[in-house]
CSV table of C-alpha atoms in Angstrom, one decimal:
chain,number,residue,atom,x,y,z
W,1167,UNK,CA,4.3,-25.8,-9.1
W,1168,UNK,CA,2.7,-28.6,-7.3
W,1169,UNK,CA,0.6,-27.3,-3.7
W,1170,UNK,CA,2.1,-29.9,-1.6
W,1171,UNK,CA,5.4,-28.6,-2.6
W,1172,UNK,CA,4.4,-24.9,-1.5
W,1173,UNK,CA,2.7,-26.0,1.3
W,1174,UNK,CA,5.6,-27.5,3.0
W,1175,UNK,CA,7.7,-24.5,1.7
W,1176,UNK,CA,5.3,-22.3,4.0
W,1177,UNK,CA,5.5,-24.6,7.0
W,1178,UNK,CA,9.1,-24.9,6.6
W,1179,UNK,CA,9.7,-21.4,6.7
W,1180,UNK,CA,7.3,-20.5,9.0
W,1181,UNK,CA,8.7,-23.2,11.4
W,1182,UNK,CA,11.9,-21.7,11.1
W,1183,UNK,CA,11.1,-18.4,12.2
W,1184,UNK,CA,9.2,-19.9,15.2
W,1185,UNK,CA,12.4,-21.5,16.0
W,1186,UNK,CA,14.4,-18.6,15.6
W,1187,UNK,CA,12.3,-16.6,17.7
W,1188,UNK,CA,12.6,-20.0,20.7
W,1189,UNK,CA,16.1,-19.2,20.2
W,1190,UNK,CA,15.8,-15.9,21.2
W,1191,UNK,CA,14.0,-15.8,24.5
W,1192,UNK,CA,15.8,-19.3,25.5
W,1193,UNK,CA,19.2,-17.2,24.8
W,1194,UNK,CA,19.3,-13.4,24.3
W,1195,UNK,CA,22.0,-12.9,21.4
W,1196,UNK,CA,21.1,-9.0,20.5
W,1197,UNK,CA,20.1,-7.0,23.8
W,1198,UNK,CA,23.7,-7.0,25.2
W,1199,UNK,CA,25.1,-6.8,22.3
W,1200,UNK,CA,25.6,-2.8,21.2
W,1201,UNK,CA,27.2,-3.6,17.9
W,1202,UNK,CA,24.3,-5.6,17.2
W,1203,UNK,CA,20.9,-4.8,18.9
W,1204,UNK,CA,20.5,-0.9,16.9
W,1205,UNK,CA,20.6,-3.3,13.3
W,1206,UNK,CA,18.2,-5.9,14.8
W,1207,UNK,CA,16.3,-2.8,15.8
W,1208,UNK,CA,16.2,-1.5,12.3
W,1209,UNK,CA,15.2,-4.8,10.8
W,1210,UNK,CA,12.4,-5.2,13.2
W,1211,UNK,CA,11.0,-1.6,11.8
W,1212,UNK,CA,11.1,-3.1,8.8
W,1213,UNK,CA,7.7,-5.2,9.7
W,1214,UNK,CA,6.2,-2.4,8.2
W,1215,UNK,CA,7.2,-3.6,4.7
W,1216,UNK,CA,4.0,-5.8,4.6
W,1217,UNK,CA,2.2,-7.7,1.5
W,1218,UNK,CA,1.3,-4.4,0.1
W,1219,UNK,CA,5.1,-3.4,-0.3
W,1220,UNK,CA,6.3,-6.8,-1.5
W,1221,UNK,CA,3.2,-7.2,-4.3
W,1222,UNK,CA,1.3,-3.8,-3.8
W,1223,UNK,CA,3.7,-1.4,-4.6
W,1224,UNK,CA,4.8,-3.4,-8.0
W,1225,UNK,CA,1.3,-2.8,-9.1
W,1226,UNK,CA,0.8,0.4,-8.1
W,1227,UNK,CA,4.3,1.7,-9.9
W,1228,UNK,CA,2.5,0.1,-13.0
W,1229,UNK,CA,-0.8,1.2,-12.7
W,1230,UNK,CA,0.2,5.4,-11.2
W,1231,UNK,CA,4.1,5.5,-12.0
W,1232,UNK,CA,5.6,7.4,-9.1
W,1233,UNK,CA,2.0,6.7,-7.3
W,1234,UNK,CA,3.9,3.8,-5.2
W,1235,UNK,CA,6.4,6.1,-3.5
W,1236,UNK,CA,4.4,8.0,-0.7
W,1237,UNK,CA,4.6,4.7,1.5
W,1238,UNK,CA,8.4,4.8,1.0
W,1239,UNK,CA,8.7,8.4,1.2
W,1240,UNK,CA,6.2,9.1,4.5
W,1241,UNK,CA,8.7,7.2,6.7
W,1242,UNK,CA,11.8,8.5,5.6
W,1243,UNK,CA,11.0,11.8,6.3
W,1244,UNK,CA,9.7,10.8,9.5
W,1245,UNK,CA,13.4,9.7,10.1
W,1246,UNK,CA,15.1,12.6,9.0
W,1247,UNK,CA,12.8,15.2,10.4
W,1248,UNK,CA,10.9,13.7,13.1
W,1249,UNK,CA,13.5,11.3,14.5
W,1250,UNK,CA,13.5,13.2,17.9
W,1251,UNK,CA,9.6,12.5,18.5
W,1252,UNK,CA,10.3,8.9,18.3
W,1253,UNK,CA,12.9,9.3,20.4
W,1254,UNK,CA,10.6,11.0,22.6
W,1255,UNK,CA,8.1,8.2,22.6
W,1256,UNK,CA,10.5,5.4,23.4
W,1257,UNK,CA,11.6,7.3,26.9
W,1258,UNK,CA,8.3,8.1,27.8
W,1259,UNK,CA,7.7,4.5,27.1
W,1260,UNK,CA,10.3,2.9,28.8
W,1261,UNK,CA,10.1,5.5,32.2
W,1262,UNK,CA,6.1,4.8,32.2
W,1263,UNK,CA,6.5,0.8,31.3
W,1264,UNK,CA,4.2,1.1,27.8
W,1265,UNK,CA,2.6,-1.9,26.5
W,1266,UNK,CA,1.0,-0.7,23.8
W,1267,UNK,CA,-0.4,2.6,21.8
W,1268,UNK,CA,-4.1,2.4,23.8
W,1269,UNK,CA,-1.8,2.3,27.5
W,1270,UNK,CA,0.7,4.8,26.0
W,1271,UNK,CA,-2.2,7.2,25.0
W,1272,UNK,CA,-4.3,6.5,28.1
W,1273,UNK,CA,-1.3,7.1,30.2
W,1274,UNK,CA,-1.1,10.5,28.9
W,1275,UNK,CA,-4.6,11.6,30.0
W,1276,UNK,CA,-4.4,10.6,33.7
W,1277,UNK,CA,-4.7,6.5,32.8
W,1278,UNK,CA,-7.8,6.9,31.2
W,1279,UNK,CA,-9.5,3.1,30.7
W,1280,UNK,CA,-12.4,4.5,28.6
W,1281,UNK,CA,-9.4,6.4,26.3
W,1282,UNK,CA,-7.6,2.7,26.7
W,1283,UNK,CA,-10.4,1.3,25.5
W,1284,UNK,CA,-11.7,3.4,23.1
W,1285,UNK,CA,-8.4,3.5,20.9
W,1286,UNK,CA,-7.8,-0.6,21.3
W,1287,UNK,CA,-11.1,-0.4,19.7
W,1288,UNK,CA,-10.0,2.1,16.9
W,1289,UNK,CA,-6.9,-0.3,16.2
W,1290,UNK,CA,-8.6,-3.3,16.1
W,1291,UNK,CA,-11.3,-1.9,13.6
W,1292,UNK,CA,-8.3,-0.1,11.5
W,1293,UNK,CA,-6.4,-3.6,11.5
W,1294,UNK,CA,-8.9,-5.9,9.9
W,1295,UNK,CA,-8.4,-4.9,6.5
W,1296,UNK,CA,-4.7,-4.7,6.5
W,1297,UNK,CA,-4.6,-8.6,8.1
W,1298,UNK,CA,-7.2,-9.5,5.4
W,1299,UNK,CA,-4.9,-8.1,2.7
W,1300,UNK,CA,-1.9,-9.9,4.2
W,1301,UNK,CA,-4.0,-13.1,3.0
W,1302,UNK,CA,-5.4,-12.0,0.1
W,1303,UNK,CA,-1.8,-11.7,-0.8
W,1304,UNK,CA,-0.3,-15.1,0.0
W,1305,UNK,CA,-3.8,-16.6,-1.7
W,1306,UNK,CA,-3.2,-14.6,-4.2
W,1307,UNK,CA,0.7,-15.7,-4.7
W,1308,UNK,CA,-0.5,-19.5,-4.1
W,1309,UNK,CA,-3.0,-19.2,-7.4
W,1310,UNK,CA,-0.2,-17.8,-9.8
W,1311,UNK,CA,2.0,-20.4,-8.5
W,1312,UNK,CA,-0.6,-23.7,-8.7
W,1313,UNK,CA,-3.4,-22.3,-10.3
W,1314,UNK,CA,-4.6,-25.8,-11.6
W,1315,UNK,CA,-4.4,-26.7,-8.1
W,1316,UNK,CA,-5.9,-24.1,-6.0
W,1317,UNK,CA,-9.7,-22.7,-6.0
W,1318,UNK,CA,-10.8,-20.2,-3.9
W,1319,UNK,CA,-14.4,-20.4,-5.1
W,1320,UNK,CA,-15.4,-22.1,-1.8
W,1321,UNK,CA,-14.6,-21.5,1.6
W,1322,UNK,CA,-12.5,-25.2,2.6
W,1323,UNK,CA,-11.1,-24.8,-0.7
W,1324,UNK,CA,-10.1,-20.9,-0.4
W,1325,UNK,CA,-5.8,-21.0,0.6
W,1326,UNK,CA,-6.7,-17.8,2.3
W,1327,UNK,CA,-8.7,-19.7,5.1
W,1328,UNK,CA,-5.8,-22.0,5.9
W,1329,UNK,CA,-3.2,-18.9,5.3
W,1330,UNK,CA,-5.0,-17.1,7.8
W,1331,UNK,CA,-5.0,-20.2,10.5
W,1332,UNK,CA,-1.8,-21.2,10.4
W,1333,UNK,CA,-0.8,-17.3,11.1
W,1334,UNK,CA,-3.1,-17.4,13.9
W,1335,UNK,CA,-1.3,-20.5,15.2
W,1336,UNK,CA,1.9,-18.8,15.0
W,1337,UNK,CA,1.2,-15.4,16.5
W,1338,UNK,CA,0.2,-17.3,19.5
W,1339,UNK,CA,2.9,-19.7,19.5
W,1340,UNK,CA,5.1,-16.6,19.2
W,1341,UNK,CA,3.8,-14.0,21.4
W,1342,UNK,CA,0.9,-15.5,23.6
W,1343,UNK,CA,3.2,-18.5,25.4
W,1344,UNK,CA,4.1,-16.3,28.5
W,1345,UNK,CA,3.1,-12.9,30.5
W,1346,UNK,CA,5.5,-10.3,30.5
W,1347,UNK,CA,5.4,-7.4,32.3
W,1348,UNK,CA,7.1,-5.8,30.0
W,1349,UNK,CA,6.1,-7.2,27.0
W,1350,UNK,CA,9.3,-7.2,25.1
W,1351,UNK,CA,9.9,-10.4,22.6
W,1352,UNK,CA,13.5,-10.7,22.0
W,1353,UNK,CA,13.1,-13.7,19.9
W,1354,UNK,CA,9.9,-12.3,18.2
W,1355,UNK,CA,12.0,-9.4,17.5
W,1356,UNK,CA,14.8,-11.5,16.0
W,1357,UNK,CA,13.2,-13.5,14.2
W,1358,UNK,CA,11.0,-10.4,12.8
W,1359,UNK,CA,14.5,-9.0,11.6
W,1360,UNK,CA,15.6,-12.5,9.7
W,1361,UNK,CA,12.1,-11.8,7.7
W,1362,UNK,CA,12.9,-8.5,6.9
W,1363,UNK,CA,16.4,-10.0,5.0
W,1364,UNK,CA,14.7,-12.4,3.8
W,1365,UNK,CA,11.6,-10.3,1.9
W,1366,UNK,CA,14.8,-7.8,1.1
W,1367,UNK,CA,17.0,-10.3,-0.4
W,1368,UNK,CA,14.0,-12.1,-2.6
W,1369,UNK,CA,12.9,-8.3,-4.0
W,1370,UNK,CA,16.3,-7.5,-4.4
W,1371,UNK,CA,16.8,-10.7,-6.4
W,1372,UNK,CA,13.8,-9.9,-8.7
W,1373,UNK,CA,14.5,-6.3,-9.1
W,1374,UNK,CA,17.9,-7.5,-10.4
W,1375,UNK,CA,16.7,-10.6,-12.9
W,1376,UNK,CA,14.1,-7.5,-14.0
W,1377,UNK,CA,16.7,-5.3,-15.3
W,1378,UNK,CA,18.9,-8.6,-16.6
W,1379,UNK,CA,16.0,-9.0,-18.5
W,1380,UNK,CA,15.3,-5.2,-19.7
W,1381,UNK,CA,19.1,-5.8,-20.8
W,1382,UNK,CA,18.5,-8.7,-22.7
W,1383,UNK,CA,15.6,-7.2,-24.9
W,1384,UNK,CA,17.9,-4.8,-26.1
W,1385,UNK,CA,16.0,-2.0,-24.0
W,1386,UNK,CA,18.2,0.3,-22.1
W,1387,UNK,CA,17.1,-0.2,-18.1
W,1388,UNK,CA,17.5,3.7,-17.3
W,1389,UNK,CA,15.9,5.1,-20.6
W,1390,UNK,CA,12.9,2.6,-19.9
W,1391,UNK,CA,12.4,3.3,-16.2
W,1392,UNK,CA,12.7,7.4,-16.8
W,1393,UNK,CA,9.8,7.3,-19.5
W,1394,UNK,CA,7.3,5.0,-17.4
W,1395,UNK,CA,8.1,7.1,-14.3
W,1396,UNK,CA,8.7,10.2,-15.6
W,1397,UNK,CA,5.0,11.0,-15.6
W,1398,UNK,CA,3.1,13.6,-13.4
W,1399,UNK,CA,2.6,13.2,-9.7
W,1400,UNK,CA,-1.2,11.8,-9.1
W,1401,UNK,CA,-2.9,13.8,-7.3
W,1402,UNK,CA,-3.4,12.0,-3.6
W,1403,UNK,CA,0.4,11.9,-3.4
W,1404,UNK,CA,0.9,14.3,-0.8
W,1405,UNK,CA,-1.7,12.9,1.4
W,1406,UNK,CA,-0.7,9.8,1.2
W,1407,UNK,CA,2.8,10.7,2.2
W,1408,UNK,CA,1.3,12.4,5.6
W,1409,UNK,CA,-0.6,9.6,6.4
W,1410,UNK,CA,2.5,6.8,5.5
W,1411,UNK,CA,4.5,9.5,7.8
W,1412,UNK,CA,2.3,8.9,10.7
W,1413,UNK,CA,1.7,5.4,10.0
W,1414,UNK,CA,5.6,4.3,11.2
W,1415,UNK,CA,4.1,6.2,14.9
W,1416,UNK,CA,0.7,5.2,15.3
W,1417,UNK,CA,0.1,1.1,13.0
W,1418,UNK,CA,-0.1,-0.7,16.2
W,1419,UNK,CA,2.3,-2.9,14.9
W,1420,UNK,CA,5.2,-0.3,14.1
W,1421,UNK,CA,4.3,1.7,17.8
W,1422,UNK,CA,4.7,-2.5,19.0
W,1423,UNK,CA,8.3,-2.6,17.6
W,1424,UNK,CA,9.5,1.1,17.0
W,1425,UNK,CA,8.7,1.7,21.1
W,1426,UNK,CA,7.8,-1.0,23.0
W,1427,UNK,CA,10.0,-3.5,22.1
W,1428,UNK,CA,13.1,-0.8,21.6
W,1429,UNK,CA,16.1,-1.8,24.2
W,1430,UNK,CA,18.0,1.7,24.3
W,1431,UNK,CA,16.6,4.9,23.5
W,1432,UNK,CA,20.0,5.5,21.4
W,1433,UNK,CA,19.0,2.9,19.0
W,1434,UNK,CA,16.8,5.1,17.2
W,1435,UNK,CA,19.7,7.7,16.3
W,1436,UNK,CA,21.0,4.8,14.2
W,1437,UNK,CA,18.1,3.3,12.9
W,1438,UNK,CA,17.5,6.6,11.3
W,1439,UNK,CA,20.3,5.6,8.5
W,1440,UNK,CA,19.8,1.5,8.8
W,1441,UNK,CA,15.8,1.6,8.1
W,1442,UNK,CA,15.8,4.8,6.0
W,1443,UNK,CA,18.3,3.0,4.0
W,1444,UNK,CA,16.6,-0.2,3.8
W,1445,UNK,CA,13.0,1.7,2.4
W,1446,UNK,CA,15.8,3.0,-0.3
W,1447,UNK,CA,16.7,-0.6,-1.3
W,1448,UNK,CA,12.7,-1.6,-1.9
W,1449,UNK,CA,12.1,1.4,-3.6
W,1450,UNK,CA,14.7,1.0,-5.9
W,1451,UNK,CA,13.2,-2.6,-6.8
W,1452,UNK,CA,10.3,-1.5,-7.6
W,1453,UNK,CA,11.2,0.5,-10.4
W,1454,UNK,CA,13.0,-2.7,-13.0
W,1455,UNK,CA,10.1,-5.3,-12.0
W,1456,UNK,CA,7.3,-2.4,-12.4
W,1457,UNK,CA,9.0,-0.7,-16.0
W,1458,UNK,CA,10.0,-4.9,-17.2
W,1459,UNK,CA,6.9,-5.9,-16.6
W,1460,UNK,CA,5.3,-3.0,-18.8
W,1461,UNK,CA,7.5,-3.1,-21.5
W,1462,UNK,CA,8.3,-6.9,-21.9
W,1463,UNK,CA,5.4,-9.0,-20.6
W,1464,UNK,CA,2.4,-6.1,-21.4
W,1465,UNK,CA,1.1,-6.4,-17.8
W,1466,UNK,CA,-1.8,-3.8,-17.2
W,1467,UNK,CA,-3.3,-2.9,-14.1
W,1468,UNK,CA,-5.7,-5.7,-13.3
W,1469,UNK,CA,-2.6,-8.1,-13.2
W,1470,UNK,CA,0.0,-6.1,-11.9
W,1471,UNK,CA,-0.2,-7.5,-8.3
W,1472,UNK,CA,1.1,-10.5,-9.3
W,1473,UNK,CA,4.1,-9.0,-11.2
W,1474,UNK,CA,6.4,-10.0,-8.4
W,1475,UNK,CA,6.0,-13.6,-9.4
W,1476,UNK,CA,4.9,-13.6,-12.8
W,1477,UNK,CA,8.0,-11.9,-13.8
W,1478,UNK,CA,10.6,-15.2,-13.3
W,1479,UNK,CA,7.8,-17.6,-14.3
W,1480,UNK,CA,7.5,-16.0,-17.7
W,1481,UNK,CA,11.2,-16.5,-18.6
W,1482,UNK,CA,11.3,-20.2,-16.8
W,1483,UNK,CA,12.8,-19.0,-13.4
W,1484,UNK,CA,11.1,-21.3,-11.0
W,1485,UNK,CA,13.3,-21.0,-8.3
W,1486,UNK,CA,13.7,-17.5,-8.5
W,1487,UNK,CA,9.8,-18.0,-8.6
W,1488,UNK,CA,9.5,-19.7,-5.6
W,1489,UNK,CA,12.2,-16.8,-3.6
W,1490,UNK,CA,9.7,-14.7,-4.4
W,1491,UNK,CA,7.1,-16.5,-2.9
W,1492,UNK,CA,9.0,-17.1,0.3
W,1493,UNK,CA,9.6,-13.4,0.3
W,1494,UNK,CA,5.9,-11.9,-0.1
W,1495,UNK,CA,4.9,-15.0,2.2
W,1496,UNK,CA,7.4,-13.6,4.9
W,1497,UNK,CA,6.4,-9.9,4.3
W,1498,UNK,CA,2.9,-11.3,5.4
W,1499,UNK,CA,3.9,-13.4,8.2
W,1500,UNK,CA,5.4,-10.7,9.6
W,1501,UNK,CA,3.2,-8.0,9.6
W,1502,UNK,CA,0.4,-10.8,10.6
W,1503,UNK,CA,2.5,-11.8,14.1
W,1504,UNK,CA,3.3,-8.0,14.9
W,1505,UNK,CA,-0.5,-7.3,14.4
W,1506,UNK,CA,-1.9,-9.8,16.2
W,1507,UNK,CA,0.2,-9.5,19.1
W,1508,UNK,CA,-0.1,-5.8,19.4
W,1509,UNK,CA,-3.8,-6.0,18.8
W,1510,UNK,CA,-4.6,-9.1,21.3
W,1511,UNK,CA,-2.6,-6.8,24.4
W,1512,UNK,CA,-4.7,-4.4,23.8
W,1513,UNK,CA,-7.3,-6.5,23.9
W,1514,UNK,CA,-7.0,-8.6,27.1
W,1515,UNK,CA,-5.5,-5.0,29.0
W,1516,UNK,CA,-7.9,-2.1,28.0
W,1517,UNK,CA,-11.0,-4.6,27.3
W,1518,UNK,CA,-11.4,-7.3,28.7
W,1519,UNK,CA,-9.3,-7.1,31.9
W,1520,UNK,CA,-10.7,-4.1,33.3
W,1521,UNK,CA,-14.5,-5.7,33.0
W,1522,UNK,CA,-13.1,-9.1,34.7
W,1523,UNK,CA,-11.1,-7.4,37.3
W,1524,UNK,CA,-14.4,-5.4,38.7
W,1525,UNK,CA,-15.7,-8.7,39.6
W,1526,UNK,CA,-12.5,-10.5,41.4
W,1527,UNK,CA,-11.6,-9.1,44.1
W,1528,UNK,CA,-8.6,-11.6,45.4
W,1529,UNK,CA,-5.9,-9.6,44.8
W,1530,UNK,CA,-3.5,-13.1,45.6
W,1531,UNK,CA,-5.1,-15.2,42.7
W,1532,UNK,CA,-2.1,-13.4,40.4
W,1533,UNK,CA,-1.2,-16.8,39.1
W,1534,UNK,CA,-4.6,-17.4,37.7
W,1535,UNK,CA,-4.7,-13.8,36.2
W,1536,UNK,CA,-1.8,-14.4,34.1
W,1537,UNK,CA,-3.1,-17.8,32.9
W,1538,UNK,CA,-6.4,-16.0,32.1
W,1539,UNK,CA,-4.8,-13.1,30.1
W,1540,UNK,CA,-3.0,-16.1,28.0
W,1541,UNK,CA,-6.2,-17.4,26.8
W,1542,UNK,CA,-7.7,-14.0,26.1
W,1543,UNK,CA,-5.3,-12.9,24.1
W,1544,UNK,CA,-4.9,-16.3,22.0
W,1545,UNK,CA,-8.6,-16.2,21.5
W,1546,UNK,CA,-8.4,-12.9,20.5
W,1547,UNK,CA,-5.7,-13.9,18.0
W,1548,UNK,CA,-7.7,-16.5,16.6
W,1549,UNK,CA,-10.9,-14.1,16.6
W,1550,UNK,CA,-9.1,-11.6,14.6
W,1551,UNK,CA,-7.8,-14.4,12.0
W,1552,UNK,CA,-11.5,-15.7,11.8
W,1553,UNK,CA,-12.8,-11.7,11.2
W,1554,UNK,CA,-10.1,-10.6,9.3
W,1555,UNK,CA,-10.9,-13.5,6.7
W,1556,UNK,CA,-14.5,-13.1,6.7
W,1557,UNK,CA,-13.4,-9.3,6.0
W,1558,UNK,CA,-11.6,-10.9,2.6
W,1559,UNK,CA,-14.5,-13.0,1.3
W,1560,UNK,CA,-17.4,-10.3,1.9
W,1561,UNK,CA,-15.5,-7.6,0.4
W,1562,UNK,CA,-14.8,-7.5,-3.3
W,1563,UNK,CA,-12.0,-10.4,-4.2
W,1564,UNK,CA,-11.1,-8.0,-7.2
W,1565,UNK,CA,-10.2,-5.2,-5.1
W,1566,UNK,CA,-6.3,-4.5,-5.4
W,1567,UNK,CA,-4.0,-4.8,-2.7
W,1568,UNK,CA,-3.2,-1.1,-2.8
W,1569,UNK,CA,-6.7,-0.4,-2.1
W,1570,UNK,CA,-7.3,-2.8,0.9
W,1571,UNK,CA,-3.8,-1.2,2.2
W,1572,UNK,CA,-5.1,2.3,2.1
C-alpha cells in the first residue's frame, strides 16, 4: 500500500477521535445517561487492550499455544473475584477527590509527597517500555504494509519517530487543554470507548476471515485450533496471570479510567459482565488467526507479530488489511493517550508542583498556576514520547512485542 495512503488513514482516524472526544466535553452524552454511561465505562477499561493484545498475543498463541491467555485471564478473575476491591477504590476515590494512583496512594499514608513522588517515579519508569512498544507496533504494522516505502534504518526515516509525535500531539490536545479539579475527561473517555469497538470489530473481522480461510483449506477450524492449543501450560503462566490480575488496579492508565474517571460507583457491578465479556471476544480471535496462520501460511515465531496483517494480505484482502491496521493503530493510540495523561498528572502534582510551590508564595496568583500546570504536563507528554522512542531504538529492534509488554 502506498505511505501517503496510510498516513492520511492515521491522521484521519486520529482526527476523528480528537473530535469525538471535543464532542464530549462541549456536550456530555454519557454521564446522565444510566442506560449508557456503565457500557461507556466498560469500553473505556478496555484501554487496556493495547498493541500487545491486538499483535502480541497473535504471536504469542503461535509461538507458546495457550501462553497468550494469562493477560486475558488475570483480569477476568479480577472481575469475578475481586470486583468489590475495585469498588472499594472508586469510593475512596471519589469521597477523597483522587487524581491519580501516586495521590490515591499518598493519601493513604497521611498525604505523603515523598510516597507521591516516589510512586509517580515508579510509574513513569514502568511506562516507558510499554509506550515504546505501542510504536514499535504501529512501525511495525506500517513496514508489512509499505515495506518498499518505509525504512527504519535511520532516525527521520524511522515511522516510529513520527508515530510517536503525532501521539504526543494528541495526548495533549486531548487531555492537557484545561485544569480540572477533578480530572475527569468525558470526551477522552468517549472517544477511548469508540477505539475499543473499533480494535474489537477489526480483530473480530480477522478472527472470522481466519477460520473462513481454515474452512476453505479443507482443514476443520476446531480439530486445528484443539491440536495447536492443546499443548502443556508453559511454565510462567501462573505468574503472569497474577501480575495481568494486578495490572487492571495498578497500569496507571487502567487506575486513570477504572477509578478516576468512573461516574458512579455502581458502574463497576456491571462492567464486571460488559468488560469480562469483551476480554472473551479477543480471546476467542486469537485462536483462528494464531492456528491459520500456523497451518496455512507456515508463520514461525520471528514473524508471528505481524500475523494480524499478514493474514488478509496473503489471500489479497487489502481492505480487510488496512481494518486491521486501523485497529492495532487504535489499540495504540489508545493506550498511548491514557498513558500520557495519567503519567503527565503525576508529573506536574507529586513532582514538579510541590518544588515550584515552595518558592511562590502568592496564594492569589491561582490563574497563573493553572496555566503553569498546562505546560508541565504537555512538556511532560512530549518528554515521555521523546524517551519512550529513544527507549525503542537503543533496545533490541528484534525484541517481540510480548517481551517489551512483560
Amino acid at each position: 500500500m502506498s505511505s501517503w495512503i496510510l498516513l492520511l488513514v492515521s491522521l484521519a482516524y486520529a482526527a476523528l477521535l480528537f473530535g469525538v472526544a471535543w464532542l464530549g466535553d462541549r456536550h456530555p452524552m454519557y454521564p446522565n445517561r444510566p442506560w449508557l454511561r456503565p457500557v461507556i465505562y466498560s469500553l473505556a477499561l478496555a484501554v487496556y487492550c493495547s498493541s500487545w493484545t491486538f499483535y502480541g498475543a497473535v504471536g504469542t498463541a503461535v509461538r507458546q499455544g495457550l501462553g497468550f491467555l494469562p493477560i486475558y485471564l488475570g483480569p477476568i478473575l479480577l472481575l469475578l473475584l475481586g470486583w468489590r476491591v475495585l469498588e472499594r477504590l472508586v469510593h475512596v476515590a471519589r469521597s477523597q477527590n483522587v487524581v491519580s494512583i501516586a495521590d490515591f496512594i499518598a493519601s493513604r499514608y497521611g498525604h505523603s509527597r515523598r510516597l507521591g513522588a516516589m510512586v509517580a517515579l515508579i510509574a513513569l519508569l514502568g511506562v516507558v517500555p510499554y509506550l515504546a512498544l505501542q510504536y514499535k507496533a504501529v512501525a511495525m504494522s506500517l513496514q508489512v504494509l509499505s515495506p518498499d516505502q518505509l525504512s527504519s534504518t535511520g532516525v527521520l526515516t524511522d515511522p516510529a519517530l513520527y508515530v510517536a509525535l503525532m501521539m504526543a500531539v494528541f495526548a495533549i490536545l486531548f487531555g492537557a487543554r484545561r485544569v480540572d479539579a477533578t480530572e475527569r475527561h468525558h470526551g477522552m473517555m468517549l472517544a477511548i470507548a469508540l477505539e475499543s469497538v473499533v480494535k474489537l470489530v477489526a480483530l473480530l473481522a480477522v478472527g472470522w476471515f481466519a477460520w473462513r480461510m481454515l474452512s476453505s483449506a479443507g482443514t476443520a477450524p476446531m480439530a486445528a485450533m484443539e491440536q495447536m492449543f492443546g499443548q502443556q501450560l508453559p511454565g510462567n503462566f501462573l505468574a503472569q496471570t497474577v501480575l495481568s490480575f494486578l495490572a487492571l488496579l495498578c497500569l496507571p492508565r487502567q487506575f486513570h479510567v477504572a477509578v478516576v474517571e468512573c461516574g458512579n460507583v455502581a458502574d463497576v457491578r456491571r462492567a464486571r459482565w460488559l468488560f469480562g465479556g469483551y476480554l472473551v471476544l479477543i480471546s476467542l480471535a486469537v485462536l483462528p488467526i494464531a492456528t491459520a496462520g500456523v497451518h496455512l501460511l507456515g508463520i514461525d515465531g520471528r514473524s508471528a507479530d505481524t500475523l494480524v496483517l499478514a493474514l488478509p494480505l496473503a489471500d489479497g484482502q487489502r481492505l480487510l488489511a488496512l481494518v486491521a491496521y486501523v485497529g492495532g493503530f487504535s489499540a495504540a493510540t489508545g493506550m498511548v493517550v491514557v498513558s500520557s495523561i495519567a503519567l503527565a498528572t503525576m508529573i506536574s502534582n507529586d513532582l514538579v508542583m510541590p518544588l515550584l510551590l515552595r518558592r511562590d508564595d502568592d496564594v492569589h496568583a491561582s490563574a497563573r498556576r493553572a496555566a503553569r500546570v498546562l505546560w508541565i504536563r504537555r512538556a511532560a507528554i512530549l518528554g515521555l514520547a521523546v524517551v519512550a522512542y529513544a527507549y525503542y531504538r537503543l533496545s533490541r529492534n528484534d525484541a517481540t512485542l510480548a517481551s517489551y509488554g512483560l
